[in-house]
PDB file of C-alpha atoms in Angstrom:
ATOM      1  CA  UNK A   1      -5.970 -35.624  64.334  1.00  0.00           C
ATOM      2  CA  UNK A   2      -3.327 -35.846  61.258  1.00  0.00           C
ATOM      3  CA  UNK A   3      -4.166 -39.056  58.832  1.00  0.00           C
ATOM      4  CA  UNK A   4      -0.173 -39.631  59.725  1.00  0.00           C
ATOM      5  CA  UNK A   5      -1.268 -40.506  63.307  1.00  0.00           C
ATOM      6  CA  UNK A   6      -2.680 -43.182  62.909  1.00  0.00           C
ATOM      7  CA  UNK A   7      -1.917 -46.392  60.836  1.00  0.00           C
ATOM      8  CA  UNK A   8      -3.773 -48.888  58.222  1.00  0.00           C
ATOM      9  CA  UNK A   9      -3.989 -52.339  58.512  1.00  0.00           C
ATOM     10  CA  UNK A  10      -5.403 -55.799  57.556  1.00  0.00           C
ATOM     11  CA  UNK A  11      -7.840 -56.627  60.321  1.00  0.00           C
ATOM     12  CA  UNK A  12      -7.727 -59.809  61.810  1.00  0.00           C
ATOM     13  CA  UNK A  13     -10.557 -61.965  64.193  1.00  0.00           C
ATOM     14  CA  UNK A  14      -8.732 -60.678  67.574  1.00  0.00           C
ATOM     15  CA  UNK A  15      -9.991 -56.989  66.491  1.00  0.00           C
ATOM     16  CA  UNK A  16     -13.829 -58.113  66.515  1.00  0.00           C
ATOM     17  CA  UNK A  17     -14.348 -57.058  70.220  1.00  0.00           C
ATOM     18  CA  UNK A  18     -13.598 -53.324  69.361  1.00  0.00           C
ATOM     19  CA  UNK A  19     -14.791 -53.513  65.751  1.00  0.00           C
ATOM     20  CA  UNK A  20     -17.964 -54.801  67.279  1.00  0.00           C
ATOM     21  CA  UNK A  21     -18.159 -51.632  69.878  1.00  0.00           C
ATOM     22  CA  UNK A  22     -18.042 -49.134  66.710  1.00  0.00           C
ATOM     23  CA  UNK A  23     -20.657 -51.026  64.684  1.00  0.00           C
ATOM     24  CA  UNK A  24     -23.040 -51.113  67.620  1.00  0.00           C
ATOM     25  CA  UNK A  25     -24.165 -47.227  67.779  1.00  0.00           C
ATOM     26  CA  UNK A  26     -24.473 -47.969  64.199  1.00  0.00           C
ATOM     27  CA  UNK A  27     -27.362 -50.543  64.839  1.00  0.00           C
ATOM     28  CA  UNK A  28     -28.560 -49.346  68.481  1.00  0.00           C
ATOM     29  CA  UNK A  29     -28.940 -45.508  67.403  1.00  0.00           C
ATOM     30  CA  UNK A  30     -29.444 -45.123  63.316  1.00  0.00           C
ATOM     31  CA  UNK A  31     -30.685 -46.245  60.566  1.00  0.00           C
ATOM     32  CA  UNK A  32     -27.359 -46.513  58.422  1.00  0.00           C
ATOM     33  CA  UNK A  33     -27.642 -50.050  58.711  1.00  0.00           C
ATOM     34  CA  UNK A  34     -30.741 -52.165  58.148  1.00  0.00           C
ATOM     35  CA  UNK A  35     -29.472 -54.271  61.107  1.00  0.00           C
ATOM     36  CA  UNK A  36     -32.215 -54.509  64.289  1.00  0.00           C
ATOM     37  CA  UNK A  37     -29.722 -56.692  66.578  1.00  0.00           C
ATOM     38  CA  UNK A  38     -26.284 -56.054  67.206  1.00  0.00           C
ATOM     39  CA  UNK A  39     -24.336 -59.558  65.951  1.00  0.00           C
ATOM     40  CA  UNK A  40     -22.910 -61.749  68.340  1.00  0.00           C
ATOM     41  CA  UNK A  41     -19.145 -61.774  69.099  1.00  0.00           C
ATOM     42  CA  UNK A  42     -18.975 -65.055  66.808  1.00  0.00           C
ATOM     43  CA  UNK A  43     -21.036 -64.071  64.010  1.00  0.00           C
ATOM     44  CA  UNK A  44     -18.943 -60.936  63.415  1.00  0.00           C
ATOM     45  CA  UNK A  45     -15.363 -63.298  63.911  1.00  0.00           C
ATOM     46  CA  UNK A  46     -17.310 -65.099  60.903  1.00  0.00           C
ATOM     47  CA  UNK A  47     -17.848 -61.983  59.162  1.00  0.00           C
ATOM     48  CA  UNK A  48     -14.466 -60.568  59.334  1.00  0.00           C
ATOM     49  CA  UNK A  49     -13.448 -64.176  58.191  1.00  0.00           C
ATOM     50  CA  UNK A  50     -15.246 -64.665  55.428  1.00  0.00           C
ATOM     51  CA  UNK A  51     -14.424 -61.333  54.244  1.00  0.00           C
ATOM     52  CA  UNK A  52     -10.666 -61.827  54.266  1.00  0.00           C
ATOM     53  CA  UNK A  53     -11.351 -65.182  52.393  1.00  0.00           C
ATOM     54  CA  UNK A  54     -11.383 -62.796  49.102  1.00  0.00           C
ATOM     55  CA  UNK A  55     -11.394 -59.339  49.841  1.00  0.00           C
ATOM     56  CA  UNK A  56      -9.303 -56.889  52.133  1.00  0.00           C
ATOM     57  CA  UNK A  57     -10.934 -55.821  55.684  1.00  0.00           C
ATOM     58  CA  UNK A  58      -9.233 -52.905  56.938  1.00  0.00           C
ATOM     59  CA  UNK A  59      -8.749 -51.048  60.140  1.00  0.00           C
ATOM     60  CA  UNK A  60      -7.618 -47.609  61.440  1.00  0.00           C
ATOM     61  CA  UNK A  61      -5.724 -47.724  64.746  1.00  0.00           C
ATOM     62  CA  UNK A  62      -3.958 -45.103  66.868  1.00  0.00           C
ATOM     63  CA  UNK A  63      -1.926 -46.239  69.303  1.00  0.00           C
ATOM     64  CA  UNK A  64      -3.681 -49.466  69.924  1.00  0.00           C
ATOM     65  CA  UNK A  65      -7.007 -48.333  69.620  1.00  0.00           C
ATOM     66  CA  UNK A  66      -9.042 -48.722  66.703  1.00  0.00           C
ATOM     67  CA  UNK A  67     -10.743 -45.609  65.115  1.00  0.00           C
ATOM     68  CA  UNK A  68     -12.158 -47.255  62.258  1.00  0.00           C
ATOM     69  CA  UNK A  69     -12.924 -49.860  59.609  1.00  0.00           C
ATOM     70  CA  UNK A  70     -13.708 -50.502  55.995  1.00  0.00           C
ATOM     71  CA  UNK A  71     -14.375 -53.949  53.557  1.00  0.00           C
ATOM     72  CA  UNK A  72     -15.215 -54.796  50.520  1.00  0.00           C
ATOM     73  CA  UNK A  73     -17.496 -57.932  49.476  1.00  0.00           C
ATOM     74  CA  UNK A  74     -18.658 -59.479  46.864  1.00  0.00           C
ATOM     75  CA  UNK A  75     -21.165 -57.364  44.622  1.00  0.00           C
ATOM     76  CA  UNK A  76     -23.407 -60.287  43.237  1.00  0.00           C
ATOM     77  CA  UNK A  77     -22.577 -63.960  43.475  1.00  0.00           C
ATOM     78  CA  UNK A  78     -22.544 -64.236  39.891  1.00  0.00           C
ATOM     79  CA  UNK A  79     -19.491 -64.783  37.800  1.00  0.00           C
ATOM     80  CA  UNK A  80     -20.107 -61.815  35.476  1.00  0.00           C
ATOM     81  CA  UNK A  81     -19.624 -59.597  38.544  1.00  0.00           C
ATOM     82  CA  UNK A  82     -16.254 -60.820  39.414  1.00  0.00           C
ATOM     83  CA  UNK A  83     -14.732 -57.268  38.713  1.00  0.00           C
ATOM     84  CA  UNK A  84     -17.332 -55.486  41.083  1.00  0.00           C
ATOM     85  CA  UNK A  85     -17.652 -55.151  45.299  1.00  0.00           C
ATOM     86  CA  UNK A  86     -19.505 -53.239  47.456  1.00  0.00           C
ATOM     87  CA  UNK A  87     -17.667 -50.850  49.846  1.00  0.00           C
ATOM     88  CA  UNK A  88     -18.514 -50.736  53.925  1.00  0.00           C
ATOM     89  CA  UNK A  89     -17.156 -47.945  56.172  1.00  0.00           C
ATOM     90  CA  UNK A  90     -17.776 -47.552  59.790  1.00  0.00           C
ATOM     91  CA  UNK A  91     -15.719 -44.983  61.655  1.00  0.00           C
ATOM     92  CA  UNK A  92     -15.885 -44.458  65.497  1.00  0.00           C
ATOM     93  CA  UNK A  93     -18.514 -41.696  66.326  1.00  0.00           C
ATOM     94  CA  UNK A  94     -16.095 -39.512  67.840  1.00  0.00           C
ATOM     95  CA  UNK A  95     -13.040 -39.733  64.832  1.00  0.00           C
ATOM     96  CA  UNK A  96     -15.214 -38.616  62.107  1.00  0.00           C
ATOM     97  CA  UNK A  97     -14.326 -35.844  60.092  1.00  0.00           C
ATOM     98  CA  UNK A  98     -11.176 -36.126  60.672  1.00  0.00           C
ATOM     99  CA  UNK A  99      -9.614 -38.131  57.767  1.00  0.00           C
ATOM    100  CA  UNK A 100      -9.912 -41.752  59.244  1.00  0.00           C
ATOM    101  CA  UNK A 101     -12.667 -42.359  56.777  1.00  0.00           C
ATOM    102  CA  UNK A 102     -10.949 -41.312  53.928  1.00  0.00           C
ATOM    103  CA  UNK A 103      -8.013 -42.663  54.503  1.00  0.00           C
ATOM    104  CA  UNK A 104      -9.609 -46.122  54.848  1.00  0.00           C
ATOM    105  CA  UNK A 105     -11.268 -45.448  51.837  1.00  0.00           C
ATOM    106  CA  UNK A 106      -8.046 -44.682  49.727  1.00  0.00           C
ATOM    107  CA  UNK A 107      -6.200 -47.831  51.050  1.00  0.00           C
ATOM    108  CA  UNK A 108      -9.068 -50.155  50.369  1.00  0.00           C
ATOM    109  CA  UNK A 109      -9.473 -48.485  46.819  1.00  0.00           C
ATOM    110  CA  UNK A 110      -5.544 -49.022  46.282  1.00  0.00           C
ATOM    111  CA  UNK A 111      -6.088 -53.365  47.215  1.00  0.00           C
ATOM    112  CA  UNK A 112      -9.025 -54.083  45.114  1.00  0.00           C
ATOM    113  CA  UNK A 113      -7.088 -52.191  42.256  1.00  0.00           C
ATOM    114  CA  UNK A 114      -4.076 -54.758  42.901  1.00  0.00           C
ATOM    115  CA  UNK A 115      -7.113 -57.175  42.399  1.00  0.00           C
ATOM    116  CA  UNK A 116      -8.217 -56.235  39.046  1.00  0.00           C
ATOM    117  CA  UNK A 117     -10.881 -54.972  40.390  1.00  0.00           C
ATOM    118  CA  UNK A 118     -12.991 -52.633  38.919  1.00  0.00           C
ATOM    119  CA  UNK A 119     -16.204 -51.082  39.933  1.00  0.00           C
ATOM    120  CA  UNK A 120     -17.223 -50.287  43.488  1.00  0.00           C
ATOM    121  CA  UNK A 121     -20.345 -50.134  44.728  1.00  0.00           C
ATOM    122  CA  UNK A 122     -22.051 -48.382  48.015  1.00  0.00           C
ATOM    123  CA  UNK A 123     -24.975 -49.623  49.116  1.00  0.00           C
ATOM    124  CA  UNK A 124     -26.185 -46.570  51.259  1.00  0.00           C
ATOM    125  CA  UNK A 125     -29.404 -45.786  53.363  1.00  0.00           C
ATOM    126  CA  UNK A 126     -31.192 -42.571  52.523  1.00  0.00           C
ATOM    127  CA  UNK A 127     -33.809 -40.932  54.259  1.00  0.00           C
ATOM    128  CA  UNK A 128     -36.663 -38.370  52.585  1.00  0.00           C
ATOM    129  CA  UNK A 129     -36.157 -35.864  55.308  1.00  0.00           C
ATOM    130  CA  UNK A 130     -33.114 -36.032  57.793  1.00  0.00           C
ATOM    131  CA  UNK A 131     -33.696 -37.355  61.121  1.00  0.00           C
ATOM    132  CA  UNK A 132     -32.383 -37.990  64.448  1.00  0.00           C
ATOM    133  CA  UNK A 133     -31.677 -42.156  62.833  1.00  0.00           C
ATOM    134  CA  UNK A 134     -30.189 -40.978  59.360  1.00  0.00           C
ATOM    135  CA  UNK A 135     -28.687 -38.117  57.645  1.00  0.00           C
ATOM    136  CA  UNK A 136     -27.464 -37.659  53.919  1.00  0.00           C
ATOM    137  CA  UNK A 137     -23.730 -37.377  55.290  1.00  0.00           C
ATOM    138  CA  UNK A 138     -22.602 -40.814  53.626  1.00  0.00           C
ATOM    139  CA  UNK A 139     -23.989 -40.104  50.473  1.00  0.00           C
ATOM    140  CA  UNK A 140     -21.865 -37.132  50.645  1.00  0.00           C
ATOM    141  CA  UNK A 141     -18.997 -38.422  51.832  1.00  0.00           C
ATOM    142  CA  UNK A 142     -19.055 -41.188  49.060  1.00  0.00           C
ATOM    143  CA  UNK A 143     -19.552 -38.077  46.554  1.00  0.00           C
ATOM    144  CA  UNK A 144     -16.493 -36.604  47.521  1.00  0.00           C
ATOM    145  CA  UNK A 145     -14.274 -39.261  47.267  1.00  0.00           C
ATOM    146  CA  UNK A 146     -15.696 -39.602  43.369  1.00  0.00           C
ATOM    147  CA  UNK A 147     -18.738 -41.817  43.633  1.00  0.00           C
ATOM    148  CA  UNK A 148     -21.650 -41.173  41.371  1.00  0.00           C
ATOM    149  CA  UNK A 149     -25.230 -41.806  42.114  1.00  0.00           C
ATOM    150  CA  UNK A 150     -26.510 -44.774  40.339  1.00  0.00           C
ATOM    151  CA  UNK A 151     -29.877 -45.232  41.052  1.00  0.00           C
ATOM    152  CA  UNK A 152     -32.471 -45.211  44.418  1.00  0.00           C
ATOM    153  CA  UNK A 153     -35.130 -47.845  46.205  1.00  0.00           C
ATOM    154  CA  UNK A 154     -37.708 -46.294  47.236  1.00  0.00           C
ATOM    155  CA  UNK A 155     -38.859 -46.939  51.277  1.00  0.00           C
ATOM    156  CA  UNK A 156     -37.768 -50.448  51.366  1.00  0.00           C
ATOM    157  CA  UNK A 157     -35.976 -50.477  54.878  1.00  0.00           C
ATOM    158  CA  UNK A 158     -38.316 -49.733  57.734  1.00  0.00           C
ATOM    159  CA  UNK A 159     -36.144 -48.894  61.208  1.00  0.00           C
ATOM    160  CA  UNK A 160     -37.560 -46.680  64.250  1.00  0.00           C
ATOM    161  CA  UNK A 161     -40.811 -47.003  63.007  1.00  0.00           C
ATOM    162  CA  UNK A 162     -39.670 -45.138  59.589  1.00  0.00           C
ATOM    163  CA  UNK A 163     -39.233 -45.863  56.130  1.00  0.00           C
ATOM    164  CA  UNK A 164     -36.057 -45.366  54.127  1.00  0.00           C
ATOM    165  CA  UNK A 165     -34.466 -45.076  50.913  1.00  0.00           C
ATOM    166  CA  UNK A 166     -31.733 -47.071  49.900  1.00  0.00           C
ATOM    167  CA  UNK A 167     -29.218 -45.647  46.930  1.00  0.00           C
ATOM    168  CA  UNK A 168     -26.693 -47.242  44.945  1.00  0.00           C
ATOM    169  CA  UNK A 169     -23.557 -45.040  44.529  1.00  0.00           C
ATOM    170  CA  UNK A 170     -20.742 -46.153  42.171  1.00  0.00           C
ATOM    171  CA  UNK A 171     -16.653 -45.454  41.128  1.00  0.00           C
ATOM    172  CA  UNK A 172     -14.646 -46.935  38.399  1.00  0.00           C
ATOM    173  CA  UNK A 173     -11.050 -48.011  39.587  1.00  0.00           C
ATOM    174  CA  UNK A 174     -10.200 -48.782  36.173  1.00  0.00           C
ATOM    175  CA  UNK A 175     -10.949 -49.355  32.149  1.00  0.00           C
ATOM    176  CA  UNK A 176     -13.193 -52.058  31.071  1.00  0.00           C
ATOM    177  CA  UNK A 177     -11.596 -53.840  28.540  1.00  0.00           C
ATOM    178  CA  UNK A 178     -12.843 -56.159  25.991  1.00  0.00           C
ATOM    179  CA  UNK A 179     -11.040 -59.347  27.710  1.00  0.00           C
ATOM    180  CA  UNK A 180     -10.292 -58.468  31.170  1.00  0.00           C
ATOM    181  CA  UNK A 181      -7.946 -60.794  33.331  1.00  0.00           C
ATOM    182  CA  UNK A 182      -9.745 -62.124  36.418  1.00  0.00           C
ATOM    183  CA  UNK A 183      -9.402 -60.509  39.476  1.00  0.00           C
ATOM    184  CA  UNK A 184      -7.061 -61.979  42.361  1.00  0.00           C
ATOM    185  CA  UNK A 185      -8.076 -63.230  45.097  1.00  0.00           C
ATOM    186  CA  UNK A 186      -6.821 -61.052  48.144  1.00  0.00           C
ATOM    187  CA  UNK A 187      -4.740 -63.174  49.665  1.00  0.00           C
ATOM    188  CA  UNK A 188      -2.576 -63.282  46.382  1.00  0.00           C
ATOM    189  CA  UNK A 189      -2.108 -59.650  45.876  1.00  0.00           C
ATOM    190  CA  UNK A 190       1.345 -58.252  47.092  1.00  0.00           C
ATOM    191  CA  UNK A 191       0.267 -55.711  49.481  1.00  0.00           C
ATOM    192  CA  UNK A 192       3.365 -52.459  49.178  1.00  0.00           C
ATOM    193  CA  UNK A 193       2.755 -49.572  47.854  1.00  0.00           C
TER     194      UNK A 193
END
């Protein structure tokens, strides 16, 4: 698959149902999210919602069908951390490698920019040893679209009858000046290239 094959969007609540269906191996068959139940139908129609409130949601599609997703959300609900978000990614188990994830990656990166905003933050699961429930693949991934490692928790996510890791992984979109204009809300930013 070519990253000109398929197409970026803003997700909207009528793309839950298959956004749902790539999240659930996610939370059925690993440890990459902390998650123990798939959320309902609803719940994730909230999430999507509340999301797009502020920040972009994106998906990947190909001819109708959706390959993959990414959002950003709020880092800390403190005012100070206005100019910071933390980055999801979830790309259908059979698309990866293949530039979907990237690609997401890019387009979200380009939004929050329009924003003002400026640091993003990856909240990743990390396991001691690989295993059949986690890999090191995201942190990997994350490094090679110019994320640096910030710092780790130590076994504070048990899943599978495991403990895990969880790392913090951060990029800079932009200076930090001394007097920095607020960042827009996501709805306000004009979305062309």
């Amino acid at each position: 698959m070519k990253e000109d094959l398929f197409q970026i969007r803003i997700a909207n609540t009528s793309d839950a149902e298959a956004l749902l269906e790539i999240y659930r191996p996610y939370v059925e068959k690993t440890a990459i999210t902390f998650e123990y139940e798939v959320p309902s139908l609803t719940e994730f129609k909230g999430r999507i919602d509340k999301t797009l409130d502020k920040y972009p949601y994106l998906v990947a599609e190909q001819n109708g069908h959706i390959l993959g997703y990414a959002y950003a959300s709020r880092f800390i609900p403190r005012a100070a951390c206005d100019w910071a978000v933390e980055t999801s990614i979830y790309v259908e188990n059979t698309k990866k490698k293949m530039g979907v994830g990237k690609t997401l990656y890019f387009e979200l990166e380009r939004l929050l920019k329009r924003q003002g905003i400026l640091n993003l933050n990856a909240c990743i699961a990390y396991p001691e040893v690989e295993d059949e429930y986690l890999t090191k693949n995201s942190v990997e991934f994350h490094k090679h679209l110019g994320y640096q490692w910030v710092g780790q928790f130590h076994n504070c996510g048990y899943k599978f009858g495991r403990w895990y890791h969880l790392v913090w992984m951060e990029k800079h979109l932009g200076s930090h000046l001394e007097a920095p204009a607020p960042p827009k809300n996501f709805q306000n930013v004009e979305l062309g290239t």
